[in-house]
Amino acid sequence: MKTNYDIAVFQGDGIGPEIMGPTTALLSELAQAGGYDLRFTDAPAGAAHYRDTGESLPQASMDAARAADAILLSAMGLPDVRYADGTEISPQIDLRKALTLFAGVRPVTIRPGQPTPLATDKPVDFVLIRESTEGLFYTQGRGEVEADEARETLRITRAISEPLFKFAFDLAKARKASGRGPGKVTCVDKANVFRAFAFFREMFDAEAAKHPEISADHAYVDATALWMVERPWSFDVMVTENMFGDILSDLGAGLMGGLGLAPSADIGVDHAVFQPCHGSAPDIAGQGVANPMAMILSGAMMLDWLGGRHDVPAMQADAARLRDAVDQVIAEARVLTRDLGGTATTAEVITAVKEALK
Ligand code: ATP
């Protein structure tokens, strides 16, 4: 059994290093006790790196990402550092493209004690999978604009959709096995209007037929937006096109009371990047008050993925322990950062999570 794992670490910009340092330290402690070895390698990249060197994603960092067993990323980009054409520096998008990370995994979890605009105390725990390489983003930057007309192309391919749906059903199976979900996948589309989505749905149904133990259903994207607000607890795993997923994942973050508790993963066949949904938060950088929980939960997702991929139950157990520890700190509501209504520092939250792990 493989026990050594190379992790490429993109500390990034703004609060990135402040939340990454303590998270990798926490993961190292867990690994030591759990009998597996995580070797973290720094991969310089991002807006500050671009400002200092003229490169936003150096080849050596790209090579380290490609060679790693998994990639951990905090946040990259700074509002005042741009490429010459005015566009933002976001090497995370370059990584997504270069490594064909088609499955954007966005868990939507509302824990007891977590602020949410929903008037419910029912726990919510579902996963939105946003296809991240094609769909309506296919012609991103290449749309045709004429004097009186503009066109963008939505592209759905078998090469991406088939592994995407397989990933969704495998995830539902893993969640069911760990007691986190009933084993259900919902295909979110607009198959009643667009032929491309009928094609999308056809491939979903073909994959569903291979997983009789997992239930499969369909929902139109507009109804899904309504149901995410009315009865979010009824979802388990949902899978959708890139633009629909872009919009619904922000709705999910809204239900979760903001970005401070929202982890994410971008996963392909051979590579995966784990990172918080939030950005580099330059307005609070350097003050030691950033909420490290989304970063820690992204680390837990990494352990879950690595543990499942390499069959290391200790890693998956540690992922669950980390999630439970964060849940406990939120439920106790004593040590919370400003974004969650508290006054705690990053370091105090880390200490509280460590205490909860004991
Ligand atoms: P991007 O476009 O890079 O995703 P953004 O413009 O959405 O970034 P963020 O950097 O995510 O913006 O910040 C949005 C707001 O949320 C800011 O006020 C920031 O301070 C706050 N914020 C983001 N992440 C955290 C965090 N981990 N802890 C505390 N506050 C945060």
GROMACS .gro file of C-alpha atoms and ligand atoms in nm:
model
  389
    1MET     CA    1   0.000   0.000   0.000
    2LYS     CA    2   0.129   0.345  -0.092
    3THR     CA    3   0.182   0.553   0.220
    4ASN     CA    4   0.383   0.855   0.098
    5TYR     CA    5   0.194   1.131  -0.075
    6ASP     CA    6   0.344   1.434  -0.247
    7ILE     CA    7   0.129   1.741  -0.211
    8ALA     CA    8   0.198   2.051  -0.420
    9VAL     CA    9   0.114   2.358  -0.213
   10PHE     CA   10   0.007   2.688  -0.370
   11GLN     CA   11   0.017   2.935  -0.079
   12GLY     CA   12  -0.096   3.211  -0.310
   13ASP     CA   13  -0.181   3.570  -0.229
   14GLY     CA   14  -0.343   3.779   0.043
   15ILE     CA   15  -0.462   3.564   0.331
   16GLY     CA   16  -0.346   3.252   0.139
   17PRO     CA   17  -0.026   3.187   0.335
   18GLU     CA   18  -0.198   3.273   0.667
   19ILE     CA   19  -0.453   2.994   0.627
   20MET     CA   20  -0.231   2.748   0.440
   21GLY     CA   21   0.057   2.734   0.693
   22PRO     CA   22  -0.153   2.619   0.990
   23THR     CA   23  -0.358   2.384   0.769
   24THR     CA   24  -0.056   2.192   0.639
   25ALA     CA   25   0.079   2.180   0.997
   26LEU     CA   26  -0.253   2.032   1.113
   27LEU     CA   27  -0.253   1.779   0.827
   28SER     CA   28   0.107   1.678   0.909
   29GLU     CA   29   0.013   1.609   1.270
   30LEU     CA   30  -0.278   1.392   1.162
   31ALA     CA   31  -0.060   1.206   0.911
   32GLN     CA   32   0.205   1.132   1.170
   33ALA     CA   33  -0.050   0.982   1.406
   34GLY     CA   34  -0.235   0.805   1.123
   35GLY     CA   35   0.061   0.616   0.979
   36TYR     CA   36   0.080   0.787   0.641
   37ASP     CA   37   0.317   1.051   0.516
   38LEU     CA   38   0.229   1.381   0.350
   39ARG     CA   39   0.521   1.562   0.185
   40PHE     CA   40   0.435   1.922   0.111
   41THR     CA   41   0.623   2.105  -0.166
   42ASP     CA   42   0.580   2.478  -0.215
   43ALA     CA   43   0.477   2.580  -0.566
   44PRO     CA   44   0.526   2.956  -0.606
   45ALA     CA   45   0.256   3.120  -0.821
   46GLY     CA   46  -0.004   3.394  -0.815
   47ALA     CA   47  -0.040   3.769  -0.845
   48ALA     CA   48   0.239   3.875  -0.607
   49HIS     CA   49   0.469   3.626  -0.778
   50TYR     CA   50   0.375   3.777  -1.114
   51ARG     CA   51   0.442   4.128  -0.986
   52ASP     CA   52   0.784   4.021  -0.858
   53THR     CA   53   0.898   3.793  -1.139
   54GLY     CA   54   0.677   3.850  -1.445
   55GLU     CA   55   0.544   3.490  -1.420
   56SER     CA   56   0.212   3.391  -1.262
   57LEU     CA   57   0.250   3.014  -1.293
   58PRO     CA   58   0.614   2.916  -1.344
   59GLN     CA   59   0.686   2.594  -1.532
   60ALA     CA   60   0.850   2.444  -1.221
   61SER     CA   61   0.528   2.497  -1.022
   62MET     CA   62   0.319   2.350  -1.305
   63ASP     CA   63   0.555   2.049  -1.313
   64ALA     CA   64   0.528   2.009  -0.934
   65ALA     CA   65   0.147   2.017  -0.963
   66ARG     CA   66   0.149   1.758  -1.239
   67ALA     CA   67   0.384   1.527  -1.049
   68ALA     CA   68   0.202   1.557  -0.715
   69ASP     CA   69  -0.052   1.310  -0.575
   70ALA     CA   70  -0.275   1.607  -0.490
   71ILE     CA   71  -0.266   1.985  -0.500
   72LEU     CA   72  -0.361   2.213  -0.212
   73LEU     CA   73  -0.430   2.576  -0.300
   74SER     CA   74  -0.538   2.867  -0.081
   75ALA     CA   75  -0.626   3.169  -0.296
   76MET     CA   76  -0.459   3.352  -0.582
   77GLY     CA   77  -0.513   3.695  -0.728
   78LEU     CA   78  -0.488   4.057  -0.612
   79PRO     CA   79  -0.716   4.333  -0.741
   80ASP     CA   80  -0.435   4.574  -0.824
   81VAL     CA   81  -0.211   4.324  -1.004
   82ARG     CA   82  -0.325   4.250  -1.359
   83TYR     CA   83  -0.185   4.122  -1.686
   84ALA     CA   84  -0.103   4.385  -1.945
   85ASP     CA   85  -0.445   4.328  -2.113
   86GLY     CA   86  -0.622   4.410  -1.784
   87THR     CA   87  -0.738   4.056  -1.705
   88GLU     CA   88  -0.705   3.905  -1.358
   89ILE     CA   89  -0.426   3.672  -1.257
   90SER     CA   90  -0.584   3.339  -1.174
   91PRO     CA   91  -0.341   3.048  -1.216
   92GLN     CA   92  -0.604   2.824  -1.054
   93ILE     CA   93  -0.800   2.848  -1.381
   94ASP     CA   94  -0.484   2.767  -1.580
   95LEU     CA   95  -0.434   2.459  -1.360
   96ARG     CA   96  -0.796   2.352  -1.415
   97LYS     CA   97  -0.749   2.371  -1.791
   98ALA     CA   98  -0.400   2.217  -1.807
   99LEU     CA   99  -0.492   1.923  -1.583
  100THR     CA  100  -0.847   1.875  -1.727
  101LEU     CA  101  -1.017   1.906  -1.389
  102PHE     CA  102  -1.373   1.861  -1.515
  103ALA     CA  103  -1.552   1.798  -1.184
  104GLY     CA  104  -1.591   2.112  -0.971
  105VAL     CA  105  -1.702   1.972  -0.635
  106ARG     CA  106  -1.886   2.222  -0.414
  107PRO     CA  107  -2.024   2.079  -0.091
  108VAL     CA  108  -2.316   2.271   0.058
  109THR     CA  109  -2.325   2.200   0.429
  110ILE     CA  110  -2.520   2.383   0.696
  111ARG     CA  111  -2.413   2.266   1.039
  112PRO     CA  112  -2.590   2.328   1.367
  113GLY     CA  113  -2.490   2.676   1.479
  114GLN     CA  114  -2.386   2.791   1.133
  115PRO     CA  115  -2.540   3.121   1.022
  116THR     CA  116  -2.779   3.071   0.729
  117PRO     CA  117  -3.056   3.280   0.573
  118LEU     CA  118  -3.277   2.970   0.577
  119ALA     CA  119  -3.543   2.948   0.845
  120THR     CA  120  -3.469   2.586   0.928
  121ASP     CA  121  -3.273   2.388   1.177
  122LYS     CA  122  -3.269   2.081   0.955
  123PRO     CA  123  -2.910   1.989   0.870
  124VAL     CA  124  -2.823   2.040   0.505
  125ASP     CA  125  -2.544   1.839   0.344
  126PHE     CA  126  -2.533   1.793  -0.031
  127VAL     CA  127  -2.271   1.820  -0.301
  128LEU     CA  128  -2.299   2.019  -0.620
  129ILE     CA  129  -2.075   1.901  -0.904
  130ARG     CA  130  -2.014   2.170  -1.162
  131GLU     CA  131  -1.864   2.057  -1.491
  132SER     CA  132  -1.569   2.294  -1.520
  133THR     CA  133  -1.408   2.266  -1.863
  134GLU     CA  134  -1.679   2.316  -2.127
  135GLY     CA  135  -2.052   2.399  -2.130
  136LEU     CA  136  -2.124   2.768  -2.183
  137PHE     CA  137  -1.767   2.856  -2.085
  138TYR     CA  138  -1.640   2.673  -2.394
  139THR     CA  139  -1.594   2.990  -2.598
  140GLN     CA  140  -1.482   3.199  -2.299
  141GLY     CA  141  -1.270   3.483  -2.436
  142ARG     CA  142  -1.348   3.376  -2.795
  143GLY     CA  143  -1.712   3.478  -2.829
  144GLU     CA  144  -1.803   3.650  -3.155
  145VAL     CA  145  -1.924   4.005  -3.122
  146GLU     CA  146  -2.052   4.198  -3.425
  147ALA     CA  147  -2.223   4.535  -3.447
  148ASP     CA  148  -2.573   4.400  -3.379
  149GLU     CA  149  -2.518   4.046  -3.263
  150ALA     CA  150  -2.302   3.842  -3.029
  151ARG     CA  151  -2.260   3.465  -3.003
  152GLU     CA  152  -2.113   3.220  -2.751
  153THR     CA  153  -2.124   2.843  -2.796
  154LEU     CA  154  -2.234   2.587  -2.540
  155ARG     CA  155  -2.044   2.263  -2.583
  156ILE     CA  156  -2.122   1.929  -2.422
  157THR     CA  157  -1.898   1.633  -2.510
  158ARG     CA  158  -1.913   1.262  -2.443
  159ALA     CA  159  -1.539   1.264  -2.355
  160ILE     CA  160  -1.606   1.490  -2.055
  161SER     CA  161  -1.967   1.403  -1.964
  162GLU     CA  162  -1.914   1.029  -1.926
  163PRO     CA  163  -1.631   1.056  -1.668
  164LEU     CA  164  -1.821   1.344  -1.503
  165PHE     CA  165  -2.131   1.128  -1.445
  166LYS     CA  166  -1.920   0.831  -1.336
  167PHE     CA  167  -1.756   1.062  -1.081
  168ALA     CA  168  -2.098   1.178  -0.955
  169PHE     CA  169  -2.229   0.825  -0.904
  170ASP     CA  170  -1.904   0.710  -0.739
  171LEU     CA  171  -1.928   1.006  -0.502
  172ALA     CA  172  -2.290   0.925  -0.413
  173LYS     CA  173  -2.183   0.566  -0.346
  174ALA     CA  174  -1.896   0.677  -0.121
  175ARG     CA  175  -2.123   0.919   0.068
  176LYS     CA  176  -2.383   0.648   0.117
  177ALA     CA  177  -2.117   0.406   0.244
  178SER     CA  178  -1.999   0.663   0.499
  179GLY     CA  179  -2.353   0.744   0.614
  180ARG     CA  180  -2.353   1.096   0.469
  181GLY     CA  181  -2.626   1.057   0.210
  182PRO     CA  182  -2.908   0.830   0.090
  183GLY     CA  183  -2.732   0.750  -0.241
  184LYS     CA  184  -2.897   0.977  -0.495
  185VAL     CA  185  -2.773   1.173  -0.795
  186THR     CA  186  -2.975   1.452  -0.958
  187CYS     CA  187  -2.892   1.564  -1.311
  188VAL     CA  188  -2.962   1.938  -1.335
  189ASP     CA  189  -3.025   2.057  -1.690
  190LYS     CA  190  -3.266   2.229  -1.927
  191ALA     CA  191  -3.343   1.925  -2.140
  192ASN     CA  192  -3.696   2.049  -2.209
  193VAL     CA  193  -3.560   2.337  -2.415
  194PHE     CA  194  -3.212   2.258  -2.546
  195ARG     CA  195  -3.104   1.956  -2.748
  196ALA     CA  196  -2.754   1.973  -2.599
  197PHE     CA  197  -2.908   1.911  -2.257
  198ALA     CA  198  -3.115   1.621  -2.386
  199PHE     CA  199  -2.779   1.472  -2.498
  200PHE     CA  200  -2.635   1.551  -2.151
  201ARG     CA  201  -2.930   1.375  -1.987
  202GLU     CA  202  -2.906   1.072  -2.217
  203MET     CA  203  -2.545   1.015  -2.106
  204PHE     CA  204  -2.646   1.065  -1.743
  205ASP     CA  205  -2.918   0.799  -1.778
  206ALA     CA  206  -2.670   0.556  -1.936
  207GLU     CA  207  -2.437   0.598  -1.637
  208ALA     CA  208  -2.729   0.572  -1.393
  209ALA     CA  209  -2.819   0.232  -1.540
  210LYS     CA  210  -2.478   0.103  -1.425
  211HIS     CA  211  -2.552   0.195  -1.061
  212PRO     CA  212  -2.882   0.029  -0.965
  213GLU     CA  213  -2.805   0.079  -0.594
  214ILE     CA  214  -2.801   0.459  -0.638
  215SER     CA  215  -3.121   0.641  -0.725
  216ALA     CA  216  -3.109   0.888  -1.010
  217ASP     CA  217  -3.341   1.172  -1.099
  218HIS     CA  218  -3.353   1.487  -1.312
  219ALA     CA  219  -3.439   1.848  -1.236
  220TYR     CA  220  -3.454   2.160  -1.448
  221VAL     CA  221  -3.211   2.427  -1.339
  222ASP     CA  222  -3.478   2.690  -1.263
  223ALA     CA  223  -3.671   2.451  -1.038
  224THR     CA  224  -3.343   2.349  -0.874
  225ALA     CA  225  -3.275   2.709  -0.772
  226LEU     CA  226  -3.618   2.718  -0.607
  227TRP     CA  227  -3.575   2.382  -0.433
  228MET     CA  228  -3.227   2.470  -0.307
  229VAL     CA  229  -3.400   2.742  -0.104
  230GLU     CA  230  -3.725   2.558  -0.022
  231ARG     CA  231  -3.595   2.211   0.062
  232PRO     CA  232  -3.215   2.191   0.029
  233TRP     CA  233  -3.206   1.886   0.258
  234SER     CA  234  -3.368   1.678  -0.018
  235PHE     CA  235  -3.052   1.678  -0.234
  236ASP     CA  236  -2.758   1.440  -0.207
  237VAL     CA  237  -2.532   1.476  -0.514
  238MET     CA  238  -2.629   1.701  -0.803
  239VAL     CA  239  -2.437   1.730  -1.127
  240THR     CA  240  -2.469   2.005  -1.384
  241GLU     CA  241  -2.323   2.207  -1.668
  242ASN     CA  242  -2.056   2.473  -1.615
  243MET     CA  243  -2.263   2.795  -1.621
  244PHE     CA  244  -2.557   2.644  -1.431
  245GLY     CA  245  -2.304   2.516  -1.176
  246ASP     CA  246  -2.136   2.855  -1.154
  247ILE     CA  247  -2.464   3.019  -1.057
  248LEU     CA  248  -2.598   2.742  -0.832
  249SER     CA  249  -2.270   2.716  -0.640
  250ASP     CA  250  -2.297   3.082  -0.538
  251LEU     CA  251  -2.653   3.016  -0.430
  252GLY     CA  252  -2.513   2.727  -0.226
  253ALA     CA  253  -2.249   2.957  -0.069
  254GLY     CA  254  -2.531   3.201   0.018
  255LEU     CA  255  -2.723   2.924   0.196
  256MET     CA  256  -2.407   2.844   0.389
  257GLY     CA  257  -2.394   3.197   0.524
  258GLY     CA  258  -2.098   3.305   0.313
  259LEU     CA  259  -1.765   3.183   0.191
  260GLY     CA  260  -1.570   3.136   0.515
  261LEU     CA  261  -1.694   2.777   0.552
  262ALA     CA  262  -1.706   2.673   0.186
  263PRO     CA  263  -1.441   2.427   0.067
  264SER     CA  264  -1.413   2.299  -0.288
  265ALA     CA  265  -1.226   2.060  -0.513
  266ASP     CA  266  -1.157   2.049  -0.885
  267ILE     CA  267  -1.107   1.690  -0.983
  268GLY     CA  268  -1.009   1.512  -1.305
  269VAL     CA  269  -0.911   1.156  -1.384
  270ASP     CA  270  -0.551   1.184  -1.258
  271HIS     CA  271  -0.525   1.515  -1.072
  272ALA     CA  272  -0.714   1.717  -0.815
  273VAL     CA  273  -0.691   2.065  -0.665
  274PHE     CA  274  -0.844   2.137  -0.322
  275GLN     CA  275  -0.910   2.499  -0.229
  276PRO     CA  276  -1.151   2.721  -0.035
  277CYS     CA  277  -1.422   2.892  -0.242
  278HIS     CA  278  -1.322   3.234  -0.114
  279GLY     CA  279  -1.062   3.462  -0.270
  280SER     CA  280  -0.743   3.612  -0.128
  281ALA     CA  281  -0.935   3.867   0.086
  282PRO     CA  282  -0.670   4.142   0.053
  283ASP     CA  283  -0.882   4.370   0.276
  284ILE     CA  284  -0.797   4.158   0.583
  285ALA     CA  285  -0.459   4.013   0.476
  286GLY     CA  286  -0.174   4.046   0.725
  287GLN     CA  287  -0.403   4.096   1.025
  288GLY     CA  288  -0.417   3.733   1.139
  289VAL     CA  289  -0.798   3.734   1.142
  290ALA     CA  290  -0.878   3.521   0.834
  291ASN     CA  291  -1.110   3.227   0.890
  292PRO     CA  292  -0.906   2.912   0.822
  293MET     CA  293  -1.207   2.677   0.827
  294ALA     CA  294  -1.274   2.661   0.450
  295MET     CA  295  -0.905   2.583   0.400
  296ILE     CA  296  -0.911   2.313   0.669
  297LEU     CA  297  -1.227   2.163   0.518
  298SER     CA  298  -1.057   2.165   0.176
  299GLY     CA  299  -0.772   1.970   0.339
  300ALA     CA  300  -1.030   1.723   0.470
  301MET     CA  301  -1.168   1.682   0.116
  302MET     CA  302  -0.813   1.608  -0.001
  303LEU     CA  303  -0.769   1.337   0.263
  304ASP     CA  304  -1.104   1.187   0.163
  305TRP     CA  305  -1.011   1.180  -0.205
  306LEU     CA  306  -0.659   1.044  -0.150
  307GLY     CA  307  -0.786   0.786   0.099
  308GLY     CA  308  -1.055   0.665  -0.142
  309ARG     CA  309  -0.820   0.658  -0.439
  310HIS     CA  310  -0.542   0.468  -0.261
  311ASP     CA  311  -0.759   0.272  -0.023
  312VAL     CA  312  -0.621   0.421   0.299
  313PRO     CA  313  -0.904   0.414   0.556
  314ALA     CA  314  -0.690   0.612   0.807
  315MET     CA  315  -0.693   0.911   0.572
  316GLN     CA  316  -1.069   0.898   0.529
  317ALA     CA  317  -1.112   0.863   0.905
  318ASP     CA  318  -0.895   1.174   0.954
  319ALA     CA  319  -1.106   1.362   0.699
  320ALA     CA  320  -1.416   1.284   0.904
  321ARG     CA  321  -1.238   1.382   1.228
  322LEU     CA  322  -1.135   1.717   1.081
  323ARG     CA  323  -1.492   1.787   0.964
  324ASP     CA  324  -1.628   1.687   1.305
  325ALA     CA  325  -1.376   1.914   1.480
  326VAL     CA  326  -1.480   2.213   1.267
  327ASP     CA  327  -1.849   2.128   1.330
  328GLN     CA  328  -1.782   2.124   1.703
  329VAL     CA  329  -1.606   2.461   1.705
  330ILE     CA  330  -1.895   2.615   1.510
  331ALA     CA  331  -2.161   2.456   1.731
  332GLU     CA  332  -1.986   2.582   2.048
  333ALA     CA  333  -1.973   2.931   1.893
  334ARG     CA  334  -1.702   3.045   2.134
  335VAL     CA  335  -1.407   3.077   1.899
  336LEU     CA  336  -1.522   3.224   1.570
  337THR     CA  337  -1.361   3.475   1.335
  338ARG     CA  338  -1.525   3.807   1.243
  339ASP     CA  339  -1.692   3.674   0.928
  340LEU     CA  340  -1.891   3.436   1.152
  341GLY     CA  341  -1.976   3.705   1.404
  342GLY     CA  342  -1.691   3.638   1.648
  343THR     CA  343  -1.367   3.812   1.741
  344ALA     CA  344  -1.118   3.525   1.729
  345THR     CA  345  -0.791   3.528   1.539
  346THR     CA  346  -0.684   3.265   1.286
  347ALA     CA  347  -0.445   3.118   1.545
  348GLU     CA  348  -0.719   3.093   1.808
  349VAL     CA  349  -0.946   2.906   1.567
  350ILE     CA  350  -0.664   2.666   1.480
  351THR     CA  351  -0.607   2.600   1.852
  352ALA     CA  352  -0.979   2.540   1.902
  353VAL     CA  353  -0.988   2.293   1.610
  354LYS     CA  354  -0.684   2.111   1.755
  355GLU     CA  355  -0.856   2.092   2.094
  356ALA     CA  356  -1.171   1.953   1.930
  357LEU     CA  357  -0.960   1.689   1.755
  358LYS     CA  358  -0.837   1.548   2.086
  359ATP     P1  359  -1.223   3.628  -0.583
  359ATP     O1  360  -1.282   3.708  -0.693
  359ATP     O2  361  -1.073   3.620  -0.583
  359ATP     O3  362  -1.289   3.495  -0.559
  359ATP     P2  363  -1.378   3.789  -0.412
  359ATP     O4  364  -1.373   3.921  -0.480
  359ATP     O5  365  -1.499   3.706  -0.425
  359ATP     O6  366  -1.250   3.707  -0.451
  359ATP     P3  367  -1.286   3.741  -0.145
  359ATP     O7  368  -1.140   3.756  -0.150
  359ATP     O8  369  -1.339   3.603  -0.136
  359ATP     O9  370  -1.352   3.820  -0.265
  359ATP    O10  371  -1.344   3.828  -0.028
  359ATP     C1  372  -1.480   3.870  -0.020
  359ATP     C2  373  -1.507   3.919   0.122
  359ATP    O11  374  -1.508   3.806   0.210
  359ATP     C3  375  -1.399   4.012   0.174
  359ATP    O12  376  -1.456   4.111   0.254
  359ATP     C4  377  -1.311   3.923   0.256
  359ATP    O13  378  -1.246   3.988   0.361
  359ATP     C5  379  -1.409   3.818   0.309
  359ATP     N1  380  -1.342   3.688   0.324
  359ATP     C6  381  -1.306   3.604   0.223
  359ATP     N2  382  -1.246   3.497   0.273
  359ATP     C7  383  -1.241   3.511   0.407
  359ATP     C8  384  -1.189   3.433   0.514
  359ATP     N3  385  -1.128   3.315   0.493
  359ATP     N4  386  -1.201   3.480   0.639
  359ATP     C9  387  -1.262   3.598   0.663
  359ATP     N5  388  -1.313   3.676   0.566
  359ATP    C10  389  -1.303   3.635   0.439
   0.00000   0.00000   0.00000
